PDB file of C-alpha atoms in Angstrom:
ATOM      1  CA  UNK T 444       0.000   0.000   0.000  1.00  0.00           C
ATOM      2  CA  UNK T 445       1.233   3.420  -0.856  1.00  0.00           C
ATOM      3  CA  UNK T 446       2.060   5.988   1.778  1.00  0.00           C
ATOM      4  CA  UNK T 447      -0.717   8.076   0.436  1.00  0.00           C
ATOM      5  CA  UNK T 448      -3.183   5.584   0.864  1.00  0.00           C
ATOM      6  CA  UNK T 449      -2.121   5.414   4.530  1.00  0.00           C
ATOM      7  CA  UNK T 450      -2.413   8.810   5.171  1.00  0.00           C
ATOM      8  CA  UNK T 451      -5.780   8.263   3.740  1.00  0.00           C
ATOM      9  CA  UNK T 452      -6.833   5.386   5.795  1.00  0.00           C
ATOM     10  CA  UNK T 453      -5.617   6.383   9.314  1.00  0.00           C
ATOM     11  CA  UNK T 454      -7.747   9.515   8.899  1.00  0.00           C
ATOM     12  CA  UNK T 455     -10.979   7.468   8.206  1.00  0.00           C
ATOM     13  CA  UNK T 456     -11.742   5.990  11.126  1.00  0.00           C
ATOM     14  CA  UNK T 457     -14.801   5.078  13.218  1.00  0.00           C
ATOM     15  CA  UNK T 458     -15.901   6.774  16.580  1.00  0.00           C
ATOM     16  CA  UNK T 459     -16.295   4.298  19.106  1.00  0.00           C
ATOM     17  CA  UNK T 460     -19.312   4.306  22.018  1.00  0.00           C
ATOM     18  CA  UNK T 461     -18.177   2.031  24.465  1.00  0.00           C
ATOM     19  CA  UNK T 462     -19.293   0.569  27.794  1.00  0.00           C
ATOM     20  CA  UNK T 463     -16.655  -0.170  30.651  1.00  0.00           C
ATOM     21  CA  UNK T 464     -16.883  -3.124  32.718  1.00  0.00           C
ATOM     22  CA  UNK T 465     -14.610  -4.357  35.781  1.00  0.00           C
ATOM     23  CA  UNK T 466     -13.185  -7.779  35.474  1.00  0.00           C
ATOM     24  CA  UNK T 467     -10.022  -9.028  37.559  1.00  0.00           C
ATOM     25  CA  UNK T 468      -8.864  -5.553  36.704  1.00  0.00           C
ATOM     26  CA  UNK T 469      -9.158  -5.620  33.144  1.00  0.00           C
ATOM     27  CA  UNK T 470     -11.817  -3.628  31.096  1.00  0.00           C
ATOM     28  CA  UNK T 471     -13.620  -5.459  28.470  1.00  0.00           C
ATOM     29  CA  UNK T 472     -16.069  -3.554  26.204  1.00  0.00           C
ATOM     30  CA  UNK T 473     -19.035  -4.234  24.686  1.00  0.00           C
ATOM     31  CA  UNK T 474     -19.699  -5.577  21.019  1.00  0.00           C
ATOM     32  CA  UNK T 475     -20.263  -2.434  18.290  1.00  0.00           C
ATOM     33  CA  UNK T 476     -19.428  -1.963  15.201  1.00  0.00           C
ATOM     34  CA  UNK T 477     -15.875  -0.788  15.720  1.00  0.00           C
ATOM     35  CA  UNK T 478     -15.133  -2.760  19.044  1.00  0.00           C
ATOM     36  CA  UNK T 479     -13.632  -5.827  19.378  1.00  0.00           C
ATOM     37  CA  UNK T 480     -16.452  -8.480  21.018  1.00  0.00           C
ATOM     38  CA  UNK T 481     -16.160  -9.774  23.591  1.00  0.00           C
ATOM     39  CA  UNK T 482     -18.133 -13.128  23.278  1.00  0.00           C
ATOM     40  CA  UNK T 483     -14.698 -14.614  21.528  1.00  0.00           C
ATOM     41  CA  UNK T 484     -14.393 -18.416  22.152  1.00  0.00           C
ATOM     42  CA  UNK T 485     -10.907 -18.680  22.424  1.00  0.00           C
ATOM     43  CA  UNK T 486      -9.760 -15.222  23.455  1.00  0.00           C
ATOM     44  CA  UNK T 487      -9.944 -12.674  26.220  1.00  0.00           C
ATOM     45  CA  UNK T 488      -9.986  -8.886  24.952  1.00  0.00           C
ATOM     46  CA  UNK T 489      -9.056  -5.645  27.299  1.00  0.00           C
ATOM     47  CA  UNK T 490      -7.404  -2.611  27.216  1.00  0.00           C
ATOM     48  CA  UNK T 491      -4.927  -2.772  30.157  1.00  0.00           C
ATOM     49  CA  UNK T 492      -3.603   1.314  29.648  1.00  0.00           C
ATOM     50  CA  UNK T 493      -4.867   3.801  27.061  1.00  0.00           C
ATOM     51  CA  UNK T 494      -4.351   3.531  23.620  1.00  0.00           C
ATOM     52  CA  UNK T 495      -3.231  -0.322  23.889  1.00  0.00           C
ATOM     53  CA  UNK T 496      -5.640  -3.194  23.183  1.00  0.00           C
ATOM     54  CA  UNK T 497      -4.499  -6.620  24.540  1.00  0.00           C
ATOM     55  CA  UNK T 498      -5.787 -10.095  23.143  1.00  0.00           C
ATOM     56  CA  UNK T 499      -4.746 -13.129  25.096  1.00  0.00           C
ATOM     57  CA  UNK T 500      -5.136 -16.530  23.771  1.00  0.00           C
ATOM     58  CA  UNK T 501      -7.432 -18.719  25.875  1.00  0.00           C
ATOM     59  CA  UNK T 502      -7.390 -22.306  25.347  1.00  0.00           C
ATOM     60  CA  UNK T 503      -5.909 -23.406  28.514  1.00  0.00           C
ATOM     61  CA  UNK T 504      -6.714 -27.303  27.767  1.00  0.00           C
ATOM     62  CA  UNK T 505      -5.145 -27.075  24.825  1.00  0.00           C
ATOM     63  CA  UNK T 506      -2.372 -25.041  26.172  1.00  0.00           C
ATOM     64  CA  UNK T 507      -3.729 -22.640  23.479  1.00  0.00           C
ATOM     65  CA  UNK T 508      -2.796 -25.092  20.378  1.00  0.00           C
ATOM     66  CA  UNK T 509      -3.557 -23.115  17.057  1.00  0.00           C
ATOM     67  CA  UNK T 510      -6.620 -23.968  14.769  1.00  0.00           C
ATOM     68  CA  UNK T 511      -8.440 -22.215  12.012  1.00  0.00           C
ATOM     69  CA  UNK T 512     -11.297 -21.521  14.484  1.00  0.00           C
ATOM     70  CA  UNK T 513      -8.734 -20.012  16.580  1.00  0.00           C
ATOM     71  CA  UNK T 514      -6.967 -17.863  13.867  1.00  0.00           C
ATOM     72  CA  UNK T 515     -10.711 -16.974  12.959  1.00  0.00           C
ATOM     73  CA  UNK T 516     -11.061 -15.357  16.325  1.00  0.00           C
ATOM     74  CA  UNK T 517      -7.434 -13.737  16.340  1.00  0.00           C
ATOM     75  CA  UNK T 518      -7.637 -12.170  13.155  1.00  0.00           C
ATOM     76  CA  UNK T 519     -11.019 -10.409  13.669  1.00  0.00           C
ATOM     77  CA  UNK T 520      -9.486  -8.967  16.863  1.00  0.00           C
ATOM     78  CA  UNK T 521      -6.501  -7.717  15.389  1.00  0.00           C
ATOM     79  CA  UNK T 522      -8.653  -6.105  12.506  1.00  0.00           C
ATOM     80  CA  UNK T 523     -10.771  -4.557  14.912  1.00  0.00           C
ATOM     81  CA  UNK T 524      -8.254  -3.163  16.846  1.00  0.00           C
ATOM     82  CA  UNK T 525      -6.493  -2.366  13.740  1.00  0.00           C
ATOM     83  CA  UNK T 526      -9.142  -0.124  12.631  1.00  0.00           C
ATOM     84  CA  UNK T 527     -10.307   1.523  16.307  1.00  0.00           C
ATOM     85  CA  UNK T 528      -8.672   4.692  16.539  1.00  0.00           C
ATOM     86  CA  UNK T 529      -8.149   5.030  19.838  1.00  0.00           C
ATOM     87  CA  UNK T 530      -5.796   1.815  19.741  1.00  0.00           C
ATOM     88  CA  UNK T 531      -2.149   2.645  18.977  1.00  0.00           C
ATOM     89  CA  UNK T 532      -0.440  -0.731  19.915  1.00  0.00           C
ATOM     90  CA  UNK T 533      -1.646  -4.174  20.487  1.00  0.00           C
ATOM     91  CA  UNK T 534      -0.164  -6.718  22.484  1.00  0.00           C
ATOM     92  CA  UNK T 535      -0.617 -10.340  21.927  1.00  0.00           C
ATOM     93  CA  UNK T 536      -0.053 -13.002  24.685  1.00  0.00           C
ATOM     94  CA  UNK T 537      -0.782 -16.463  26.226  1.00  0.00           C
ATOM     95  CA  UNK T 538      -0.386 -18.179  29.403  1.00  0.00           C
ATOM     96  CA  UNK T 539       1.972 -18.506  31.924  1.00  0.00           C
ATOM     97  CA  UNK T 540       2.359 -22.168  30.548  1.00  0.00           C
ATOM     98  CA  UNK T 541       2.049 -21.422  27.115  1.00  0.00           C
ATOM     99  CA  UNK T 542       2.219 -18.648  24.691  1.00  0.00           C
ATOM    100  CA  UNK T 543       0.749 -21.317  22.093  1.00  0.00           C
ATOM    101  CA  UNK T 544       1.843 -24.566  21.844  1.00  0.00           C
ATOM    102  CA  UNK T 545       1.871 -25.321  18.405  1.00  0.00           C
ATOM    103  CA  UNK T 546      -1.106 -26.670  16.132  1.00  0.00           C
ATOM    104  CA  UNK T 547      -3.846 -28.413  16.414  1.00  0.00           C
ATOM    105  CA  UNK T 548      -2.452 -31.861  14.687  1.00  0.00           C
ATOM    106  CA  UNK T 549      -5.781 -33.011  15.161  1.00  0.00           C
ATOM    107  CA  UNK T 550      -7.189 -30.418  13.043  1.00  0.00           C
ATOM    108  CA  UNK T 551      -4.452 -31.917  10.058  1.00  0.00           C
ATOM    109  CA  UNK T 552      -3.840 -34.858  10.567  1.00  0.00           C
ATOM    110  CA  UNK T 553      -6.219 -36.494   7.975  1.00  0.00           C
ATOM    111  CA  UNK T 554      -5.382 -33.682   5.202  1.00  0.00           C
ATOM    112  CA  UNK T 555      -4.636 -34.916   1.899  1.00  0.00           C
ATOM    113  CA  UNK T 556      -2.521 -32.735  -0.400  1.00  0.00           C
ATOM    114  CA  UNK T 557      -5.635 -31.564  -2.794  1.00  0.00           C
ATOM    115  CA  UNK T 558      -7.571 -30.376   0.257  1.00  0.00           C
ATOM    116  CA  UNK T 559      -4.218 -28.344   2.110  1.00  0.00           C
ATOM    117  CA  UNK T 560      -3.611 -27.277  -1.343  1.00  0.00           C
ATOM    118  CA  UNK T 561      -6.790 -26.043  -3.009  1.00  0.00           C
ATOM    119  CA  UNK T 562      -8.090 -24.524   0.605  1.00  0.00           C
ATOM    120  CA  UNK T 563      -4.645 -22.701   0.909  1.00  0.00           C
ATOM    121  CA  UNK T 564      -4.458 -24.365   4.273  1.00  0.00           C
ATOM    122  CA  UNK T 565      -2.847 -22.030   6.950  1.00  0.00           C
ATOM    123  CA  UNK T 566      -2.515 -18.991   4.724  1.00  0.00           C
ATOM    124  CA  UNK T 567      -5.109 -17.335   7.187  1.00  0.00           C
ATOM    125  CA  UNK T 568      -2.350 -17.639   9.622  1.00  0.00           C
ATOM    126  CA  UNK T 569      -0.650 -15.168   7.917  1.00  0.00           C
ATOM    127  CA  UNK T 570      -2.960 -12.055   7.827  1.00  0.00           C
ATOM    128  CA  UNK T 571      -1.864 -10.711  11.139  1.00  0.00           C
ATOM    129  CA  UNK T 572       1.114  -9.567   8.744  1.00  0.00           C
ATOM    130  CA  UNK T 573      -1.057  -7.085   7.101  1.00  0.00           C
ATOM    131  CA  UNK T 574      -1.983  -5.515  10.499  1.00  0.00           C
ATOM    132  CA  UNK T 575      -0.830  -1.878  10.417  1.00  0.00           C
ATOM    133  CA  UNK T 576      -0.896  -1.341  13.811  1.00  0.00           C
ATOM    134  CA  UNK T 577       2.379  -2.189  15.836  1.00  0.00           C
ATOM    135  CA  UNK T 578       2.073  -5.545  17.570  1.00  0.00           C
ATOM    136  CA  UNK T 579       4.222  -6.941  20.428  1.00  0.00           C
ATOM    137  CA  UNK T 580       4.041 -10.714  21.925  1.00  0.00           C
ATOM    138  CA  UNK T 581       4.753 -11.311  25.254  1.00  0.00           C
ATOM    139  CA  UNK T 582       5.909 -14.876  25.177  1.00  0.00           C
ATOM    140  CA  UNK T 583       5.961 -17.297  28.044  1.00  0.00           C
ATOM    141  CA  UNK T 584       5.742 -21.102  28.528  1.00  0.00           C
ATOM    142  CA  UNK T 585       5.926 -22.778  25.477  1.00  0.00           C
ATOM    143  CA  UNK T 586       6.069 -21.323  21.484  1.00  0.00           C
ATOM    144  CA  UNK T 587       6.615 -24.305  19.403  1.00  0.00           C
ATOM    145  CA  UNK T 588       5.544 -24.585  15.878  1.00  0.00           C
ATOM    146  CA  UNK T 589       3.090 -22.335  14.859  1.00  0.00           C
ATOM    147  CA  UNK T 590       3.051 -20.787  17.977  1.00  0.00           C
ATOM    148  CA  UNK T 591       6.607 -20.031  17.460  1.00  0.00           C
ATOM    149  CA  UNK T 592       5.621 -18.563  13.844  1.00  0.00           C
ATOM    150  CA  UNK T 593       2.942 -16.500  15.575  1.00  0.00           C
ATOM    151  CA  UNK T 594       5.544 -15.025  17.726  1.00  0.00           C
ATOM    152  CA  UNK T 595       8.163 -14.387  15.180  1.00  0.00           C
ATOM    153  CA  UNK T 596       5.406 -12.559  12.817  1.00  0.00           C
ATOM    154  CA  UNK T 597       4.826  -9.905  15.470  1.00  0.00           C
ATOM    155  CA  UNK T 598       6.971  -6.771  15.654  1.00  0.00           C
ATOM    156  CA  UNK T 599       8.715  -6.766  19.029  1.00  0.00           C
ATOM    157  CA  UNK T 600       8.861 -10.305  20.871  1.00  0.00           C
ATOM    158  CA  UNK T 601       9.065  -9.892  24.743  1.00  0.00           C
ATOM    159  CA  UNK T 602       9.375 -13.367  26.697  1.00  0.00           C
ATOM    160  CA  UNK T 603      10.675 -14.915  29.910  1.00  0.00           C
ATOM    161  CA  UNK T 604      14.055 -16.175  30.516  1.00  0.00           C
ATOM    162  CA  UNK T 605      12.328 -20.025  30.704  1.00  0.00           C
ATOM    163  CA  UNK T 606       9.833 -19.581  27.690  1.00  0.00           C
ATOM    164  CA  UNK T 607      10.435 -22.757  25.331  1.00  0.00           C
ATOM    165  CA  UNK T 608      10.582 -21.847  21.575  1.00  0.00           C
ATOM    166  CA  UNK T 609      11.139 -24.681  18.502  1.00  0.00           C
ATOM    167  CA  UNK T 610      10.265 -25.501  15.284  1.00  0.00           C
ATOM    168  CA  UNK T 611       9.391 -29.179  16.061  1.00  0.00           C
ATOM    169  CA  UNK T 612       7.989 -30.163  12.480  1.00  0.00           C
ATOM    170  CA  UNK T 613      10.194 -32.328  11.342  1.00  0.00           C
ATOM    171  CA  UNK T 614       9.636 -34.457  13.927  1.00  0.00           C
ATOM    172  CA  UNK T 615       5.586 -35.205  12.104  1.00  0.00           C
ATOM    173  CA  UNK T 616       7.215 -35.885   9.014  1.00  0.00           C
ATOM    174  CA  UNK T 617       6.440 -32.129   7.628  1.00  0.00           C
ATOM    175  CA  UNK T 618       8.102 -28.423   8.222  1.00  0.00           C
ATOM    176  CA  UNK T 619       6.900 -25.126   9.166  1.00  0.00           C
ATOM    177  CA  UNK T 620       4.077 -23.938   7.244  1.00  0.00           C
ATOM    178  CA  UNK T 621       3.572 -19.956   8.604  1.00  0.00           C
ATOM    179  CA  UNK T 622       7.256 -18.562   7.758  1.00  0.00           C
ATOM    180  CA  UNK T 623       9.279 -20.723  10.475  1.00  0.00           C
ATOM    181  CA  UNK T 624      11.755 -20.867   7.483  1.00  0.00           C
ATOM    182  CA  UNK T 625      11.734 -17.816   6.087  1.00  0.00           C
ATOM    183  CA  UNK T 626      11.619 -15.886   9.808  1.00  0.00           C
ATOM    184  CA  UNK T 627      13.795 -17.779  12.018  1.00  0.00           C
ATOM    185  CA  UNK T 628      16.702 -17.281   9.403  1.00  0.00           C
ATOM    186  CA  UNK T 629      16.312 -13.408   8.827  1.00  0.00           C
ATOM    187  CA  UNK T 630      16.818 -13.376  12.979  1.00  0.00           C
ATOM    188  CA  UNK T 631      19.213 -16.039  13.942  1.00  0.00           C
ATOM    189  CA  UNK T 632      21.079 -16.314  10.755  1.00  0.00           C
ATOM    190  CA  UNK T 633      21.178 -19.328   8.362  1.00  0.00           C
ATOM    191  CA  UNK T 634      23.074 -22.113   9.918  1.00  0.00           C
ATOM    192  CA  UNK T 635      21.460 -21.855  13.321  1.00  0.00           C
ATOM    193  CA  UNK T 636      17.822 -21.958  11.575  1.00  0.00           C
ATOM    194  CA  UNK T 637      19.197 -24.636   9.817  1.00  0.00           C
ATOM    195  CA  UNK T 638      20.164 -26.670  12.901  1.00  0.00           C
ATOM    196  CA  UNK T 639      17.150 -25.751  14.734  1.00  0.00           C
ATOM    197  CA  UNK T 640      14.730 -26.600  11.698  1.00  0.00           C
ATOM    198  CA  UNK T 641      16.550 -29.830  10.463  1.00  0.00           C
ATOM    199  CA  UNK T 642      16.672 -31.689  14.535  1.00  0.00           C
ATOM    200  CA  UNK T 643      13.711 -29.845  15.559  1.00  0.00           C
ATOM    201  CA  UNK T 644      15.455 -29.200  18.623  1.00  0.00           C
ATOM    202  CA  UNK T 645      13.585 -25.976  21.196  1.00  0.00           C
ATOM    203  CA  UNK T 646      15.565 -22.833  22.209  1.00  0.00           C
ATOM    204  CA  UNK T 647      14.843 -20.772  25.148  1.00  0.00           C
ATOM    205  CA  UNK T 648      13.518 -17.728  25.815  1.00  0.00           C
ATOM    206  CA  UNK T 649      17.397 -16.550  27.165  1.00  0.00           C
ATOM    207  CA  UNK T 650      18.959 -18.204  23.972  1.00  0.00           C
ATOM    208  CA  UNK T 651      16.119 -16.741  21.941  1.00  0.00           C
ATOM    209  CA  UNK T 652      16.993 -12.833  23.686  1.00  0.00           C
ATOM    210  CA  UNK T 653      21.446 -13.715  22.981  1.00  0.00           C
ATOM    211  CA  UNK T 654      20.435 -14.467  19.826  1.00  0.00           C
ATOM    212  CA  UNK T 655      18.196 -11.456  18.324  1.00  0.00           C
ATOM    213  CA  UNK T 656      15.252 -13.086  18.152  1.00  0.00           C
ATOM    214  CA  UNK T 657      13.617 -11.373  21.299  1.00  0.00           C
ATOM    215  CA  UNK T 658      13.750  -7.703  21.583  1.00  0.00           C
ATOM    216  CA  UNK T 659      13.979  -8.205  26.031  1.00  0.00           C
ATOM    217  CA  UNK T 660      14.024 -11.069  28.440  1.00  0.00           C
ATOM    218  CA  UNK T 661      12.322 -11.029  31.606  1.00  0.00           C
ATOM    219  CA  UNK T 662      13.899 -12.984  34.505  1.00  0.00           C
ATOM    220  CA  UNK T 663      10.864 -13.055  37.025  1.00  0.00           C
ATOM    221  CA  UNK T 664       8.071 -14.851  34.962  1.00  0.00           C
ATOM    222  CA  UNK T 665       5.110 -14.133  33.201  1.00  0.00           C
ATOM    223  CA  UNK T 666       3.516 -11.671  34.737  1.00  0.00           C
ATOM    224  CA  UNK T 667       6.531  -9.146  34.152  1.00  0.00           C
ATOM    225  CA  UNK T 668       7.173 -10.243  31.177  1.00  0.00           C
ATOM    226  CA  UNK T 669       2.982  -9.027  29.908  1.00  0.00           C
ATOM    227  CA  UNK T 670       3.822  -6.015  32.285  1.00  0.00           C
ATOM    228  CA  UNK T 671       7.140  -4.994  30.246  1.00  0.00           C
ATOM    229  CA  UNK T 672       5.093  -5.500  26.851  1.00  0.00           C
ATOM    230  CA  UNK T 673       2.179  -3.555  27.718  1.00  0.00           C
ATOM    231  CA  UNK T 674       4.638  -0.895  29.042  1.00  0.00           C
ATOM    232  CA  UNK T 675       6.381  -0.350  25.836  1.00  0.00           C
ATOM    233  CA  UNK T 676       2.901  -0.652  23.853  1.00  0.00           C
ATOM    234  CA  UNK T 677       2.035   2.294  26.146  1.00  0.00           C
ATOM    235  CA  UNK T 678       4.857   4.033  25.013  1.00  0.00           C
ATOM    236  CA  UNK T 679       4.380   3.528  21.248  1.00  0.00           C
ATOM    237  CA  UNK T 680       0.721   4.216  21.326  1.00  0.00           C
ATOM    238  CA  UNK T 681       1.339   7.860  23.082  1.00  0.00           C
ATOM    239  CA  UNK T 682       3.199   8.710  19.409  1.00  0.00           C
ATOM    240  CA  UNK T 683       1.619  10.077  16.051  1.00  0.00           C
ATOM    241  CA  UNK T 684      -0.227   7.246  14.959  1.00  0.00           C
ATOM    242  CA  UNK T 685       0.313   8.270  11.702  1.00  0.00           C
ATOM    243  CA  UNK T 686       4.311   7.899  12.183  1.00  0.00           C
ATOM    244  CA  UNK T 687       4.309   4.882  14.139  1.00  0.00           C
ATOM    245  CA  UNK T 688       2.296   2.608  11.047  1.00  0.00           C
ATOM    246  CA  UNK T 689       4.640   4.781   9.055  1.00  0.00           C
ATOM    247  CA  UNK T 690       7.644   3.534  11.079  1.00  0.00           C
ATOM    248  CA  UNK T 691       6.299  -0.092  10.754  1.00  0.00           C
ATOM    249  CA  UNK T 692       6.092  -0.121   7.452  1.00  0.00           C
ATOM    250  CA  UNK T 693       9.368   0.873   6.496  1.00  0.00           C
ATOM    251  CA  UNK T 694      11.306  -1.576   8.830  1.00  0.00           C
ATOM    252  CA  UNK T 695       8.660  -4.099   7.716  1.00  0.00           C
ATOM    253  CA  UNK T 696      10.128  -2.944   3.775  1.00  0.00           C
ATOM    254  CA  UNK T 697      13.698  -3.806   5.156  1.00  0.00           C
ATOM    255  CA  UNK T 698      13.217  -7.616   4.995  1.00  0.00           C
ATOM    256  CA  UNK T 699      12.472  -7.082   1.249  1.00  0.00           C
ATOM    257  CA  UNK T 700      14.148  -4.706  -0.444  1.00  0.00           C
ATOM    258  CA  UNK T 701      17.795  -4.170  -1.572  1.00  0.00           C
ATOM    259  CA  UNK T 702      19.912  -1.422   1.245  1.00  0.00           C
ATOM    260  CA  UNK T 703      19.495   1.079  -1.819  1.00  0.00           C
ATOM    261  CA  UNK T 704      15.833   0.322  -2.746  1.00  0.00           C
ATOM    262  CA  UNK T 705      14.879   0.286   1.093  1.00  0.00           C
ATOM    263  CA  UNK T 706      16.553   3.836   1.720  1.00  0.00           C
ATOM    264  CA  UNK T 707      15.050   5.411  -0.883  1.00  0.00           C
ATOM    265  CA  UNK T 708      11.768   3.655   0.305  1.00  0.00           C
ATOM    266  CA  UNK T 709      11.886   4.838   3.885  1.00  0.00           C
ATOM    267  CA  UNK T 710      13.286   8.559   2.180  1.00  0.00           C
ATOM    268  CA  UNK T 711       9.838   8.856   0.123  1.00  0.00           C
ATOM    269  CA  UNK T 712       7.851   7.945   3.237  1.00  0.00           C
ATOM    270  CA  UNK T 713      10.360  10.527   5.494  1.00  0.00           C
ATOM    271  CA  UNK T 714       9.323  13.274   2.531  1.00  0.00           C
ATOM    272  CA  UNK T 715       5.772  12.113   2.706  1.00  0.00           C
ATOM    273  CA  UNK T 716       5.106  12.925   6.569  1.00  0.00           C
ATOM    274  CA  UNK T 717       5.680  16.478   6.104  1.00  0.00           C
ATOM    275  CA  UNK T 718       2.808  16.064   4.843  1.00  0.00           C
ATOM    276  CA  UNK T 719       0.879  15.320   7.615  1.00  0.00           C
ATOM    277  CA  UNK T 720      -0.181  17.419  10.917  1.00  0.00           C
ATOM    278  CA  UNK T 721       1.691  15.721  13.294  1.00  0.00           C
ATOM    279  CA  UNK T 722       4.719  16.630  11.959  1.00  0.00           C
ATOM    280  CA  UNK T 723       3.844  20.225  12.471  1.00  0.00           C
ATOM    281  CA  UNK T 724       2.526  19.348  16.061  1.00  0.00           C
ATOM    282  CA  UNK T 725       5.494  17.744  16.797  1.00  0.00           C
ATOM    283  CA  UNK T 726       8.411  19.715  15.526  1.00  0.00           C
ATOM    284  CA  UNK T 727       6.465  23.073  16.880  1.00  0.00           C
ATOM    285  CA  UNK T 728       6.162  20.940  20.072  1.00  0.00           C
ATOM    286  CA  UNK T 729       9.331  20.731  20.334  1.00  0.00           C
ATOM    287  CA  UNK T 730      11.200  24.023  19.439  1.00  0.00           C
ATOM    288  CA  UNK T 731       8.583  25.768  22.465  1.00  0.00           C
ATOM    289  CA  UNK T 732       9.281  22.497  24.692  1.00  0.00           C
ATOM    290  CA  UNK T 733       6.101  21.611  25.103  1.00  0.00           C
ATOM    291  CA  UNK T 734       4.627  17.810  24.534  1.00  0.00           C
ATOM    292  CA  UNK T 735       3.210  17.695  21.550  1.00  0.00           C
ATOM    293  CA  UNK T 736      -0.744  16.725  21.107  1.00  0.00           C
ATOM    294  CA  UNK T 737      -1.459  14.712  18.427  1.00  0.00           C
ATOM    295  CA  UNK T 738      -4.232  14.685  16.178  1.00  0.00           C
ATOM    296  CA  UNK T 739      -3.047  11.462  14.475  1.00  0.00           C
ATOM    297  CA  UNK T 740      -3.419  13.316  10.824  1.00  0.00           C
TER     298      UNK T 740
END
């Protein structure tokens, strides 16, 4: 999507009329038309500070093991978030025992190569990447397979010190099907991914922080680990909307383009947010010293 057409879209948003509701000191809000539900299966929706929408993955039996009902439910919440305007980061997250275990093998199983095929099986996996908004996982317990992939696809990865991440497929006969491959390589380099892929061997969250693949590591567990990620989404949602997606996308660009082509890419965008208000707002803001206000435009 061009620049333009981003500027475009983050002006159009819808107003949101919301009611508040007190639950183990989160606040869930009621279903409208540009509010995440709350009647989710499989997930739990809040907004732990302003600005930040949180969804955490609830299928404790299933020590939240991905299916497409699942992936259903996660990628209406990120749209919705996506497109509520008074969210500015999103943080994704599990349980203290798992972040997501991997996939539902149940689920397939029984696929034959025709039906994964001509259904495009997993691709719906995938669609979080097309989320504008900046997402951070805060991973703890176990991220193995896809739930490693989920991880990986968000922009900052938080976990604990203990989490347990792998690639495990080759151990069903198959390999990873949401961008293990392609991912784990750009951030631990090509012989490690290569190790870890080929013996499906699991990394931890420490090894996973030493080795670039986790932006911080949290000694004390879980619950600092969510606190830490919520924190920085805090942080990133009190910035220009506008600049923040912008910021996303150009990092996002780096994993495709050439070091000239991506320079010139992020220069163009650079050019294109003097464009906007916020600029104005912020640069004014901060020649008089003041904190900028901004109008997200």
């Amino acid at each position: 999507m061009s620049f333009l057409k981003l500027q475009a879209s983050l002006s159009y948003r819808a107003t949101r009329s919301s009611l508040s509701i007190r639950s183990k000191g989160l606040r869930f809000y009621s279903a409208t038309t540009s509010q995440p539900p709350t009647s989710y299966e499989h997930l739990q929706l809040s907004t732990p500070k302003p600005g930040v929408g949180q969804i955490t993955l609830n299928r404790p039996k299933a020590l939240n093991a991905l299916s497409s009902p699942l992936f259903t439910e996660i990628n209406s919440a990120l749209s919705k978030y996506d497109q509520d305007k008074e969210i500015g980061a999103i943080v994704l997250t599990g349980s203290e025992k798992a972040f997501a275990a991997g996939a539902d093998i149940k689920e397939m199983s029984s696929l034959t190569f025709s039906e994964a095929y001509s259904s495009n099986f997993i691709e719906p996996w995938s669609r979080i990447i097309s989320i504008r908004t900046p997402i951070l996982a805060a991973v703890s317990g176990y991220a193995l397979g896809g739930g490693c992939e989920l991880a990986m696809m968000c922009d900052i990865l938080y976990c604990t010190a203990n989490a347990t991440f792998g690639q495990p497929e080759i151990k069903l006969g198959v390999i990873p099907g949401a961008g293990g491959s392609q991912r784990l390589i750009r951030a631990v380099g090509k012989s490690k991914a290569m190790e870890l892929i080929l013996t499906g061997n699991n990394f931890s969250g420490k090894e996973a922080g030493e080795w670039g693949l986790a932006a911080k590591v949290f000694e004390a567990g879980h619950e600092e680990c969510l606190n830490g990620a919520i924190e920085t989404a805090a942080k990133v949602a009190g910035y220009s909307r506008i600049a923040t997606v912008a910021a996303k996308e150009v990092v996002n660009k780096s994993q495709e383009l050439s070091l000239r082509e991506g320079v010139e890419y992020e220069r163009r965008v650079f050019h294109g947010l003097f464009g906007t208000r916020d600029q104005k707002i912020g640069m004014t803001a901060f020649s008089k010293k003041e904190k900028p206000e901004w109008t997200h435009e």
